[in-house]
Coordinates of C-alpha atoms in Angstrom, one line a residue:
Chain A
M1377 CA 21.7 35.4 -24.1
D1378 CA 20.4 38.8 -23.3
Q1379 CA 18.6 39.6 -20.1
A1380 CA 15.4 40.7 -21.8
E1381 CA 15.0 37.2 -23.2
D1382 CA 15.7 35.7 -19.8
R1383 CA 13.1 37.9 -18.2
L1384 CA 10.5 36.9 -20.9
R1385 CA 11.2 33.3 -20.0
L1386 CA 10.9 34.0 -16.3
A1387 CA 7.4 35.3 -17.0
T1388 CA 6.5 31.8 -18.1
A1389 CA 7.9 30.3 -15.0
L1390 CA 6.2 32.9 -12.8
A1391 CA 2.8 32.2 -14.5
E1392 CA 3.3 28.5 -13.5
A1393 CA 4.0 29.6 -9.9
R1394 CA 0.9 31.8 -9.8
A1395 CA -1.2 29.0 -11.2
G1396 CA 0.2 26.8 -8.4
L1397 CA -0.8 29.3 -5.8
A1398 CA -4.3 29.5 -7.2
E1399 CA -4.6 25.7 -6.8
G1400 CA -3.5 25.9 -3.2
G1401 CA -0.1 24.6 -4.0
V1402 CA 3.5 25.7 -3.4
P1403 CA 4.0 28.7 -5.7
I1404 CA 7.2 27.8 -7.6
G1405 CA 7.3 27.5 -11.4
A1406 CA 9.9 26.5 -13.9
A1407 CA 10.4 26.1 -17.7
L1408 CA 13.1 24.3 -19.7
Y1409 CA 14.3 25.8 -23.1
D1410 CA 16.6 24.5 -25.7
A1411 CA 19.6 26.3 -27.1
D1412 CA 17.4 28.0 -29.8
G1413 CA 15.0 29.3 -27.2
A1414 CA 12.2 26.8 -27.9
L1415 CA 10.2 25.8 -24.9
L1416 CA 10.7 22.1 -24.1
G1417 CA 8.6 21.8 -21.0
R1418 CA 7.1 23.8 -18.2
G1419 CA 5.6 23.0 -14.8
R1420 CA 5.0 23.8 -11.2
N1421 CA 5.4 22.3 -7.8
R1422 CA 2.7 19.6 -7.5
R1423 CA 3.1 18.5 -3.8
V1424 CA -0.4 19.6 -2.9
Q1425 CA -2.2 19.2 -6.2
D1426 CA -1.0 15.6 -6.9
G1427 CA 0.1 14.6 -3.4
D1428 CA 3.5 14.1 -5.0
P1429 CA 6.6 15.2 -3.1
S1430 CA 8.9 14.3 -6.1
L1431 CA 7.5 17.0 -8.3
H1432 CA 9.2 20.3 -7.6
A1433 CA 8.9 22.9 -10.2
E1434 CA 12.1 22.1 -12.0
T1435 CA 11.5 18.3 -12.0
A1436 CA 8.0 19.0 -13.3
A1437 CA 9.4 21.0 -16.2
F1438 CA 12.1 18.4 -16.8
R1439 CA 9.4 15.7 -16.8
A1440 CA 7.2 17.6 -19.2
A1441 CA 10.1 17.9 -21.7
G1442 CA 10.0 14.1 -22.0
R1443 CA 13.0 11.8 -22.8
R1444 CA 15.9 13.5 -24.4
R1445 CA 19.3 12.3 -25.4
T1446 CA 21.1 15.4 -24.3
Y1447 CA 20.5 18.6 -22.3
H1448 CA 23.6 20.4 -23.7
G1449 CA 22.7 24.0 -24.4
T1450 CA 19.4 23.9 -22.5
T1451 CA 18.3 26.5 -19.9
M1452 CA 16.3 25.8 -16.8
V1453 CA 14.3 28.9 -15.8
T1454 CA 12.9 28.8 -12.2
T1455 CA 11.2 31.3 -10.0
L1456 CA 13.4 30.3 -7.0
S1457 CA 16.9 29.2 -6.3
P1458 CA 16.9 25.4 -6.9
C1459 CA 17.1 23.2 -3.8
W1460 CA 19.7 20.4 -3.7
Y1461 CA 17.3 17.9 -5.3
C1462 CA 16.7 20.2 -8.3
S1463 CA 20.4 21.4 -8.4
G1464 CA 21.4 17.7 -8.5
L1465 CA 19.0 17.3 -11.5
V1466 CA 20.7 20.2 -13.3
R1467 CA 24.2 18.8 -12.7
Q1468 CA 23.5 15.2 -13.5
F1469 CA 21.8 15.9 -16.8
G1470 CA 24.2 18.6 -17.9
I1471 CA 21.7 21.4 -18.2
S1472 CA 23.9 24.3 -19.3
R1473 CA 22.2 27.4 -17.8
V1474 CA 20.0 28.2 -14.9
V1475 CA 18.0 31.4 -14.7
I1476 CA 16.7 32.1 -11.3
G1477 CA 13.9 34.6 -10.4
E1478 CA 15.2 35.2 -6.9
A1479 CA 17.5 33.7 -4.2
A1480 CA 16.5 36.0 -1.4
T1481 CA 13.8 33.9 0.4
F1482 CA 15.7 30.6 -0.1
R1483 CA 19.2 29.7 -1.2
G1484 CA 19.6 26.3 -2.7
G1485 CA 22.5 24.9 -4.6
H1486 CA 23.0 27.5 -7.3
E1487 CA 26.5 28.5 -6.2
W1488 CA 27.5 24.8 -6.2
L1489 CA 26.2 24.6 -9.8
A1490 CA 28.2 27.7 -10.8
E1491 CA 31.3 25.9 -9.4
H1492 CA 30.5 23.0 -11.7
S1493 CA 30.4 24.9 -15.0
V1494 CA 26.7 25.7 -15.0
E1495 CA 26.0 29.3 -16.1
V1496 CA 23.9 30.8 -13.4
V1497 CA 21.9 34.0 -13.7
V1498 CA 20.0 35.5 -10.7
L1499 CA 17.5 38.1 -11.9
D1500 CA 16.4 39.4 -8.5
D1501 CA 12.8 39.7 -9.7
P1502 CA 10.6 41.6 -7.2
G1503 CA 7.5 39.7 -8.3
C1504 CA 9.1 36.3 -7.6
T1505 CA 10.4 37.5 -4.2
A1506 CA 7.0 38.9 -3.1
L1507 CA 5.2 35.8 -4.1
M1508 CA 7.5 33.5 -2.2
R1509 CA 7.9 35.8 0.8
D1510 CA 4.1 35.9 1.3
F1511 CA 3.8 32.2 0.9
V1512 CA 6.5 31.4 3.4
I1513 CA 4.8 33.7 6.0
T1514 CA 1.3 32.4 5.4
H1515 CA 2.1 28.7 4.9
P1516 CA 5.2 27.9 7.0
D1517 CA 4.3 24.2 7.6
L1518 CA 3.8 23.5 3.9
W1519 CA 7.0 25.4 2.9
N1520 CA 9.0 23.5 5.5
E1521 CA 7.5 20.2 4.3
D1522 CA 8.5 21.0 0.7
I1523 CA 12.1 21.5 1.6
G1524 CA 12.4 18.9 4.3
A1525 CA 13.1 21.5 6.9
I1526 CA 12.7 20.7 10.6
D1527 CA 10.3 22.9 12.5
E1528 CA 11.7 25.1 15.2
Chain B
M1008 CA 21.6 -1.3 11.9
D1009 CA 23.1 -4.7 11.2
Q1010 CA 24.2 -5.7 7.8
A1011 CA 21.9 -8.7 7.6
E1012 CA 18.9 -6.3 7.8
D1013 CA 20.4 -4.0 5.2
R1014 CA 20.9 -7.0 2.8
L1015 CA 17.3 -8.1 3.3
R1016 CA 16.2 -4.6 2.3
L1017 CA 18.5 -4.6 -0.6
A1018 CA 16.7 -7.8 -1.9
T1019 CA 13.6 -5.7 -2.1
A1020 CA 15.4 -3.0 -4.2
L1021 CA 17.0 -5.7 -6.4
A1022 CA 13.6 -7.3 -7.0
E1023 CA 12.4 -3.8 -8.3
A1024 CA 15.5 -3.6 -10.5
R1025 CA 14.9 -7.0 -12.0
A1026 CA 11.2 -6.2 -12.6
G1027 CA 12.4 -3.1 -14.5
L1028 CA 14.7 -5.2 -16.6
A1029 CA 11.9 -7.6 -17.5
E1030 CA 9.8 -4.6 -18.6
G1031 CA 12.6 -3.4 -20.9
G1032 CA 13.6 -0.6 -18.5
V1033 CA 16.8 0.6 -16.8
P1034 CA 17.4 -2.1 -14.0
I1035 CA 17.8 0.1 -11.0
G1036 CA 15.5 -0.3 -7.9
A1037 CA 15.1 1.4 -4.6
A1038 CA 13.1 1.3 -1.4
L1039 CA 12.6 3.8 1.5
Y1040 CA 12.3 2.6 5.1
D1041 CA 11.4 4.4 8.3
A1042 CA 13.5 4.3 11.5
D1043 CA 11.6 1.3 12.7
G1044 CA 12.3 -0.7 9.5
A1045 CA 8.8 -0.3 8.0
L1046 CA 8.7 0.0 4.2
L1047 CA 7.5 3.5 3.2
G1048 CA 7.8 3.2 -0.6
R1049 CA 9.5 1.1 -3.3
G1050 CA 10.1 1.7 -6.9
R1051 CA 12.2 1.4 -10.0
N1052 CA 13.5 3.5 -12.8
R1053 CA 10.6 4.3 -15.2
R1054 CA 12.3 6.1 -18.0
V1055 CA 11.3 3.5 -20.6
Q1056 CA 8.1 2.2 -19.0
D1057 CA 6.5 5.6 -18.5
G1058 CA 8.6 7.7 -20.9
D1059 CA 9.4 9.7 -17.7
P1060 CA 13.0 10.8 -17.3
S1061 CA 12.3 12.2 -13.8
L1062 CA 11.7 8.8 -12.2
H1063 CA 14.9 7.3 -11.2
A1064 CA 14.6 4.4 -8.8
E1065 CA 15.2 6.6 -5.7
T1066 CA 12.8 9.3 -6.8
A1067 CA 10.2 6.6 -7.6
A1068 CA 10.5 5.1 -4.1
F1069 CA 10.4 8.6 -2.6
R1070 CA 7.2 9.4 -4.6
A1071 CA 5.6 6.1 -3.6
A1072 CA 6.1 7.0 0.1
G1073 CA 3.9 10.0 -0.4
R1074 CA 3.9 13.3 1.4
R1075 CA 5.8 13.2 4.7
R1076 CA 6.7 15.9 7.2
T1077 CA 10.1 14.6 7.9
Y1078 CA 12.6 12.0 6.7
H1079 CA 14.7 12.0 9.8
G1080 CA 15.7 8.4 10.6
T1081 CA 14.7 7.0 7.2
T1082 CA 17.0 4.8 5.0
M1083 CA 17.0 4.8 1.2
V1084 CA 18.2 1.5 -0.1
T1085 CA 19.2 1.5 -3.8
T1086 CA 20.9 -1.1 -6.0
L1087 CA 23.3 1.5 -7.5
S1088 CA 25.3 4.5 -6.2
P1089 CA 22.8 7.4 -6.4
C1090 CA 23.4 9.9 -9.2
W1091 CA 23.6 13.7 -8.4
Y1092 CA 19.9 14.0 -8.9
C1093 CA 19.1 11.3 -6.4
S1094 CA 21.9 12.4 -4.1
G1095 CA 20.4 15.9 -4.1
L1096 CA 17.1 14.3 -3.1
V1097 CA 18.7 12.6 -0.1
R1098 CA 20.5 15.7 1.0
Q1099 CA 17.5 18.1 0.6
F1100 CA 15.0 16.0 2.4
G1101 CA 17.3 14.9 5.2
I1102 CA 17.2 11.2 4.6
S1103 CA 19.5 9.8 7.3
R1104 CA 21.0 6.7 5.7
V1105 CA 21.7 5.4 2.2
V1106 CA 22.4 1.7 1.6
I1107 CA 23.9 1.0 -1.8
G1108 CA 24.1 -2.3 -3.6
E1109 CA 27.1 -1.4 -5.6
A1110 CA 29.2 1.5 -6.7
A1111 CA 31.5 -0.3 -9.1
T1112 CA 29.7 0.3 -12.4
F1113 CA 28.8 3.9 -11.5
R1114 CA 29.9 6.3 -8.8
G1115 CA 27.3 9.0 -8.1
G1116 CA 27.3 11.4 -5.2
H1117 CA 27.4 9.0 -2.2
E1118 CA 30.8 10.3 -1.0
W1119 CA 29.4 13.9 -1.1
L1120 CA 26.5 12.6 1.0
A1121 CA 28.8 11.1 3.5
E1122 CA 30.6 14.5 3.8
H1123 CA 27.2 16.0 4.6
S1124 CA 26.3 13.8 7.6
V1125 CA 24.4 11.0 5.7
E1126 CA 25.4 7.5 6.9
V1127 CA 26.4 5.7 3.7
V1128 CA 26.8 1.9 3.5
V1129 CA 28.1 0.2 0.3
L1130 CA 27.3 -3.5 0.3
D1131 CA 29.3 -4.5 -2.8
D1132 CA 26.6 -7.0 -3.8
P1133 CA 27.7 -9.2 -6.7
G1134 CA 24.1 -9.6 -7.9
C1135 CA 23.6 -5.9 -8.2
T1136 CA 27.0 -5.5 -9.9
A1137 CA 26.3 -8.2 -12.5
L1138 CA 22.9 -6.9 -13.3
M1139 CA 24.1 -3.4 -14.0
R1140 CA 27.4 -4.4 -15.7
D1141 CA 25.4 -6.5 -18.2
F1142 CA 22.9 -3.7 -18.8
V1143 CA 25.6 -1.1 -19.5
I1144 CA 27.3 -3.4 -22.0
T1145 CA 24.1 -4.4 -23.8
H1146 CA 22.3 -1.0 -23.7
P1147 CA 24.9 1.7 -23.7
D1148 CA 22.6 4.3 -25.4
L1149 CA 19.8 3.9 -22.9
W1150 CA 22.3 3.9 -20.0
N1151 CA 24.0 7.1 -21.2
E1152 CA 20.6 8.7 -21.7
D1153 CA 19.6 7.9 -18.2
I1154 CA 22.6 9.6 -16.7
G1155 CA 22.8 12.4 -19.2
A1156 CA 26.2 11.2 -20.4
I1157 CA 27.6 12.4 -23.7
D1158 CA 28.4 9.7 -26.2
E1159 CA 32.0 9.1 -27.1

């Protein structure tokens, strides 16, 4: 998979993240693609919008893709390094690749995934990093709630 | 926490699992309790019922508990060893204890959780084991779909 294609897919995930921010939500977006590059599902963190802590961006995209017999060959594209919850999703369902916008503001389980045969690509996208960095600064309580972090 | 209390809580999770079976679903149930023993949320796997692959029993119970600032001191009770997806949930959100009905028909990430400071109790409950063993034998396709397993 060439990086131009991955960057195009990241734009879809980033559009989800920005839509989430506009709704007052946690600005993380994701999209799941099959081996042929077809979009299976896209989504964004819905903690604020739906009052639902179980819908992180990756789980929202996974949910939107519906029931599937296999995830072999699929790629999960996400604006931010996936937390343990979303990394566990990727490992359990055998999602083959993870493309990550940035891992500078938060490091989840992507190195663990790479150790377990998942192809991991970190794009170091400045747009993703700026979006998340601003959010963490302006909404520390909401961000800590979303990752289960204990306040200082 | 004494084991009698844990077994009482397991009965709630098992009631969820049995309700799921009666609905034609994957018979796994879970319930989340706070440090004082109050029920925060309960749920069951909803893959079949809602066509939603993101709702495993543990994520359904977590969702039912709504938004919370912290999970410190909480206990997740589940009829079956949590898969990587649900183990990731427990680790990310800092759920303190996991009580498991059985880990004989499926071993998820509970040992990994124990390595990461989660208190893990496996009750070896015959009712949970029988329910799951029968389901795996009678519905292998649905079970493999639910854990992303590749068919033989």
